[in-house]
Amino acid sequence: MDCTEAREHLLDRRRGTLLGGLRERVDSHVSECEACRREDAADRELSFALEDRLPKRHAPEALRRSIEKRLVGELPRASGDIRRTRRIPLFASSAFAASLAVAAAVLLWMHHGSDPMLAEAVNDHLRVLYSDHPVEIESGGIHQVKPWFTGRLDFAPVTAFSGDDEFPLQGGAVSYFVDRKAATFIFKRRLHVITLFVFRAEGLPWPALATHPVGGARGTLETSRGFHVLMWKKGDLGYALVSDVDPTDLQMLAVKVAGGV
């Protein structure tokens, strides 16, 4: 089992819903893979953060009654056309929740299956947003941040952009991108956070068609869960910029970063 397959089952593993041989395979992989252990721990922290910080809103009463009415209409009639009306709301709510769970599982599978790198980039950006300490080295310019990575990565991150008034560099950190370490540079654009991940490019499922110009390279610009992701590779390294800023702003920063690559 590789990291990509194992990470598809981490949530079910934490929920205790994996069965038999699959659970043993995932457990075995996680016990031997530091990257997946960190991924599992980060996902757990992200789940707690989302539960604590996101607003919790109840569905409007009118919507609840409308859903129950529709589901009740689909129930088979009991003998003598007598319905057990007191049980219907609970059944309706359970059925509706189950339907949502199935739909969500299908969508999640399709999403990860169609573009795992896009999902990885957004998830890694979310970890930065919800981390209490996203920056391990405060910015004093790129010439202070880049040397800090020496001895912490198995490659040298290549970028000469040190930030400016439009995109001030906040600092850097070591993270993981899929199954490998990544250099993380955190920029700001007004009130928006922009994360740049730099990582070894080989062995990843890069899109076959990269048509978006980024400096002297070409990459892909996609949107997922409200975040724009601009990814490209040059030489042995891959680059991923992630934020909810306007795509033109992300493109501007990408040109500045790629210009020094």
Tab-separated table of C-alpha atoms in Angstrom, residues 6-255:
chain	number	residue	atom	x	y	z
A	6	ALA	CA	-3.437	4.836	2.661
A	7	ARG	CA	-4.537	8.460	3.022
A	8	GLU	CA	-7.861	7.694	1.381
A	9	HIS	CA	-8.619	5.490	4.414
A	10	LEU	CA	-7.226	7.608	7.273
A	11	LEU	CA	-10.583	9.132	8.182
A	12	ASP	CA	-12.315	5.737	8.280
A	13	ARG	CA	-9.386	4.421	10.305
A	14	ARG	CA	-9.904	7.122	12.927
A	15	ARG	CA	-13.619	6.383	12.963
A	16	GLY	CA	-12.956	2.666	13.461
A	17	THR	CA	-14.947	1.640	10.380
A	18	LEU	CA	-12.218	-0.171	8.431
A	19	LEU	CA	-12.690	-3.913	8.207
A	20	GLY	CA	-10.286	-6.806	8.646
A	21	GLY	CA	-7.494	-6.983	6.128
A	22	LEU	CA	-7.836	-3.390	4.952
A	23	ARG	CA	-7.490	-2.072	8.495
A	24	GLU	CA	-4.374	-4.191	9.029
A	25	ARG	CA	-2.816	-2.956	5.780
A	26	VAL	CA	-3.483	0.687	6.630
A	27	ASP	CA	-2.218	0.234	10.213
A	28	SER	CA	0.927	-1.432	8.931
A	29	HIS	CA	1.616	1.350	6.442
A	30	VAL	CA	0.994	4.155	8.943
A	31	SER	CA	3.218	2.515	11.554
A	32	GLU	CA	6.113	2.533	9.083
A	33	CYS	CA	5.480	5.867	7.301
A	34	GLU	CA	6.371	9.094	9.118
A	35	ALA	CA	4.703	11.219	6.418
A	36	CYS	CA	1.358	9.467	6.819
A	37	ARG	CA	1.560	9.632	10.610
A	38	ARG	CA	2.035	13.382	10.367
A	39	GLU	CA	-0.780	13.579	7.826
A	40	ASP	CA	-3.086	11.656	10.149
A	41	ALA	CA	-2.215	13.873	13.115
A	42	ALA	CA	-2.651	17.054	11.068
A	43	ASP	CA	-6.030	15.879	9.735
A	44	ARG	CA	-7.156	15.117	13.279
A	45	GLU	CA	-6.157	18.600	14.436
A	46	LEU	CA	-7.852	20.154	11.408
A	47	SER	CA	-11.080	18.272	12.138
A	48	PHE	CA	-11.048	19.488	15.745
A	49	ALA	CA	-10.350	23.051	14.612
A	50	LEU	CA	-13.200	23.009	12.111
A	51	GLU	CA	-15.598	21.606	14.668
A	52	ASP	CA	-14.627	24.293	17.188
A	53	ARG	CA	-14.345	27.321	14.928
A	54	LEU	CA	-16.927	26.927	12.191
A	55	PRO	CA	-20.416	28.228	12.979
A	56	LYS	CA	-23.028	25.584	13.666
A	57	ARG	CA	-26.432	26.403	12.230
A	58	HIS	CA	-29.607	24.356	12.474
A	59	ALA	CA	-31.727	23.834	9.395
A	60	PRO	CA	-34.827	26.065	9.267
A	61	GLU	CA	-37.938	24.402	10.648
A	62	ALA	CA	-39.746	24.844	7.327
A	63	LEU	CA	-36.952	23.024	5.502
A	64	ARG	CA	-37.007	20.173	8.033
A	65	ARG	CA	-40.779	19.751	7.634
A	66	SER	CA	-40.479	19.839	3.855
A	67	ILE	CA	-37.825	17.101	3.850
A	68	GLU	CA	-39.809	14.939	6.244
A	69	LYS	CA	-42.946	15.374	4.136
A	70	ARG	CA	-41.142	14.246	0.986
A	71	LEU	CA	-39.597	11.240	2.685
A	72	VAL	CA	-42.897	10.270	4.309
A	73	GLY	CA	-44.474	10.267	0.884
A	74	GLU	CA	-41.984	7.609	-0.192
A	75	LEU	CA	-42.694	5.259	2.745
A	76	PRO	CA	-44.663	2.093	1.979
A	77	ARG	CA	-48.184	2.071	3.383
A	78	ALA	CA	-48.723	-0.248	6.308
A	79	SER	CA	-51.522	-2.801	6.502
A	80	GLY	CA	-54.910	-1.129	6.428
A	81	ASP	CA	-53.268	2.113	5.267
A	82	ILE	CA	-52.231	2.880	8.847
A	83	ARG	CA	-48.986	4.781	9.219
A	84	ARG	CA	-46.845	4.880	12.315
A	85	THR	CA	-46.652	8.637	12.289
A	86	ARG	CA	-44.692	8.953	15.532
A	87	ARG	CA	-41.761	7.092	14.021
A	88	ILE	CA	-41.713	8.934	10.741
A	89	PRO	CA	-39.686	12.001	11.759
A	90	LEU	CA	-36.870	9.891	13.207
A	91	PHE	CA	-36.896	7.607	10.201
A	92	ALA	CA	-37.000	10.557	7.841
A	93	SER	CA	-34.101	12.297	9.529
A	94	SER	CA	-32.042	9.098	9.561
A	95	ALA	CA	-32.802	8.387	5.925
A	96	PHE	CA	-31.936	11.912	4.920
A	97	ALA	CA	-28.666	11.811	6.889
A	98	ALA	CA	-27.771	8.463	5.335
A	99	SER	CA	-28.489	9.822	1.858
A	100	LEU	CA	-26.246	12.806	2.515
A	101	ALA	CA	-23.491	10.562	3.856
A	102	VAL	CA	-23.588	8.341	0.765
A	103	ALA	CA	-23.605	11.351	-1.556
A	104	ALA	CA	-20.707	12.949	0.311
A	105	ALA	CA	-18.699	9.726	0.188
A	106	VAL	CA	-19.242	9.422	-3.560
A	107	LEU	CA	-18.276	13.039	-4.164
A	108	LEU	CA	-15.185	12.696	-1.974
A	109	TRP	CA	-14.116	9.576	-3.833
A	110	MET	CA	-14.644	11.267	-7.195
A	111	HIS	CA	-12.776	14.352	-6.057
A	112	HIS	CA	-9.713	12.529	-4.763
A	113	GLY	CA	-9.774	10.096	-7.644
A	114	SER	CA	-9.919	12.832	-10.296
A	115	ASP	CA	-7.109	15.072	-9.019
A	116	PRO	CA	-5.318	13.965	-5.853
A	117	MET	CA	-2.709	16.726	-6.119
A	118	LEU	CA	-5.386	19.426	-6.144
A	119	ALA	CA	-6.967	17.910	-3.032
A	120	GLU	CA	-3.559	17.635	-1.350
A	121	ALA	CA	-2.714	21.286	-2.045
A	122	VAL	CA	-6.011	22.544	-0.609
A	123	ASN	CA	-5.751	20.294	2.464
A	124	ASP	CA	-2.191	21.455	3.142
A	125	HIS	CA	-3.266	25.093	2.802
A	126	LEU	CA	-6.116	24.511	5.271
A	127	ARG	CA	-3.638	23.115	7.779
A	128	VAL	CA	-1.666	26.340	7.493
A	129	LEU	CA	-4.810	28.437	7.994
A	130	TYR	CA	-5.935	26.549	11.083
A	131	SER	CA	-2.524	25.997	12.634
A	132	ASP	CA	-1.753	27.878	15.841
A	133	HIS	CA	1.878	28.194	14.706
A	134	PRO	CA	1.974	28.126	10.878
A	135	VAL	CA	5.360	29.874	10.700
A	136	GLU	CA	8.475	28.148	12.057
A	137	ILE	CA	10.868	30.846	10.877
A	138	GLU	CA	9.768	34.494	10.854
A	139	SER	CA	10.592	36.396	7.721
A	140	GLY	CA	13.581	38.645	7.597
A	141	GLY	CA	13.683	38.241	3.834
A	142	ILE	CA	14.244	35.229	1.605
A	143	HIS	CA	17.959	35.186	2.474
A	144	GLN	CA	17.054	34.496	6.070
A	145	VAL	CA	14.236	32.043	5.404
A	146	LYS	CA	15.894	29.860	2.750
A	147	PRO	CA	19.050	29.022	4.766
A	148	TRP	CA	16.812	27.891	7.627
A	149	PHE	CA	15.679	24.918	5.500
A	150	THR	CA	19.233	23.563	5.266
A	151	GLY	CA	19.370	20.197	7.026
A	152	ARG	CA	15.577	20.092	7.359
A	153	LEU	CA	14.848	19.050	3.773
A	154	ASP	CA	16.333	16.518	1.361
A	155	PHE	CA	16.479	19.145	-1.399
A	156	ALA	CA	17.191	22.875	-1.757
A	157	PRO	CA	14.063	24.956	-2.423
A	158	VAL	CA	14.683	27.212	-5.415
A	159	THR	CA	12.984	30.622	-5.322
A	160	ALA	CA	14.517	34.062	-5.170
A	161	PHE	CA	11.361	36.101	-4.479
A	162	SER	CA	11.708	37.664	-1.044
A	163	GLY	CA	8.313	39.307	-0.899
A	164	ASP	CA	7.389	42.944	-1.547
A	165	ASP	CA	4.727	45.478	-0.626
A	166	GLU	CA	2.113	43.632	-2.706
A	167	PHE	CA	2.974	40.166	-1.408
A	168	PRO	CA	4.885	40.414	1.902
A	169	LEU	CA	6.626	37.209	2.980
A	170	GLN	CA	5.520	36.168	6.475
A	171	GLY	CA	7.922	33.281	6.982
A	172	GLY	CA	8.431	29.590	6.305
A	173	ALA	CA	7.948	26.104	7.669
A	174	VAL	CA	8.564	22.461	6.829
A	175	SER	CA	5.474	20.486	5.865
A	176	TYR	CA	4.577	17.445	3.779
A	177	PHE	CA	3.155	17.291	0.273
A	178	VAL	CA	1.714	13.822	-0.351
A	179	ASP	CA	4.575	11.521	0.715
A	180	ARG	CA	7.490	13.959	0.777
A	181	LYS	CA	8.773	16.944	2.685
A	182	ALA	CA	7.983	20.390	1.347
A	183	ALA	CA	9.288	23.892	1.950
A	184	THR	CA	6.345	26.114	2.858
A	185	PHE	CA	6.514	29.863	2.258
A	186	ILE	CA	3.640	31.979	3.579
A	187	PHE	CA	2.754	35.262	1.879
A	188	LYS	CA	-0.015	37.787	2.480
A	189	ARG	CA	-2.161	39.699	-0.006
A	190	ARG	CA	-4.067	42.272	2.015
A	191	LEU	CA	-6.096	40.062	4.423
A	192	HIS	CA	-5.567	36.859	2.439
A	193	VAL	CA	-3.019	34.143	3.178
A	194	ILE	CA	-1.178	32.606	0.226
A	195	THR	CA	0.800	29.410	0.718
A	196	LEU	CA	3.619	28.358	-1.582
A	197	PHE	CA	4.689	24.711	-1.366
A	198	VAL	CA	7.978	23.662	-2.959
A	199	PHE	CA	8.685	19.935	-3.191
A	200	ARG	CA	10.395	17.242	-5.236
A	201	ALA	CA	8.374	16.748	-8.423
A	202	GLU	CA	9.196	13.190	-9.428
A	203	GLY	CA	6.740	10.365	-8.850
A	204	LEU	CA	3.642	12.544	-8.488
A	205	PRO	CA	0.497	12.316	-10.667
A	206	TRP	CA	0.938	15.622	-12.489
A	207	PRO	CA	-1.831	16.538	-14.964
A	208	ALA	CA	-0.976	15.498	-18.499
A	209	LEU	CA	-2.057	18.854	-19.920
A	210	ALA	CA	-0.424	21.971	-18.449
A	211	THR	CA	-1.435	25.038	-20.447
A	212	HIS	CA	-1.303	27.910	-17.952
A	213	PRO	CA	1.813	30.084	-18.451
A	214	VAL	CA	3.919	30.638	-15.315
A	215	GLY	CA	7.063	32.564	-16.126
A	216	GLY	CA	9.065	30.315	-18.415
A	217	ALA	CA	7.082	27.201	-17.409
A	218	ARG	CA	3.508	25.979	-17.841
A	219	GLY	CA	1.183	24.765	-15.160
A	220	THR	CA	-2.443	24.287	-14.182
A	221	LEU	CA	-4.881	26.657	-12.484
A	222	GLU	CA	-7.814	24.940	-10.785
A	223	THR	CA	-10.354	25.744	-8.081
A	224	SER	CA	-11.526	23.473	-5.270
A	225	ARG	CA	-13.617	24.250	-2.188
A	226	GLY	CA	-13.309	27.981	-2.820
A	227	PHE	CA	-9.501	27.940	-3.109
A	228	HIS	CA	-7.500	28.546	-6.271
A	229	VAL	CA	-4.490	26.309	-6.855
A	230	LEU	CA	-1.748	27.153	-9.345
A	231	MET	CA	0.762	24.314	-9.811
A	232	TRP	CA	3.770	23.961	-12.044
A	233	LYS	CA	7.097	22.179	-12.131
A	234	LYS	CA	10.533	23.169	-13.287
A	235	GLY	CA	13.520	20.896	-13.235
A	236	ASP	CA	13.340	18.518	-10.301
A	237	LEU	CA	10.985	20.685	-8.242
A	238	GLY	CA	7.255	21.218	-8.098
A	239	TYR	CA	5.469	24.373	-6.972
A	240	ALA	CA	1.939	24.882	-5.661
A	241	LEU	CA	0.389	28.263	-4.808
A	242	VAL	CA	-2.893	28.097	-2.893
A	243	SER	CA	-5.229	30.850	-1.692
A	244	ASP	CA	-8.722	32.301	-1.912
A	245	VAL	CA	-7.413	35.510	-3.484
A	246	ASP	CA	-8.495	36.484	-6.971
A	247	PRO	CA	-6.821	34.203	-9.566
A	248	THR	CA	-5.152	37.235	-11.182
A	249	ASP	CA	-3.411	37.973	-7.865
A	250	LEU	CA	-2.263	34.371	-7.639
A	251	GLN	CA	-0.931	34.612	-11.189
A	252	MET	CA	0.974	37.808	-10.305
A	253	LEU	CA	2.688	36.097	-7.389
A	254	ALA	CA	3.440	33.000	-9.466
A	255	VAL	CA	5.258	35.122	-12.047
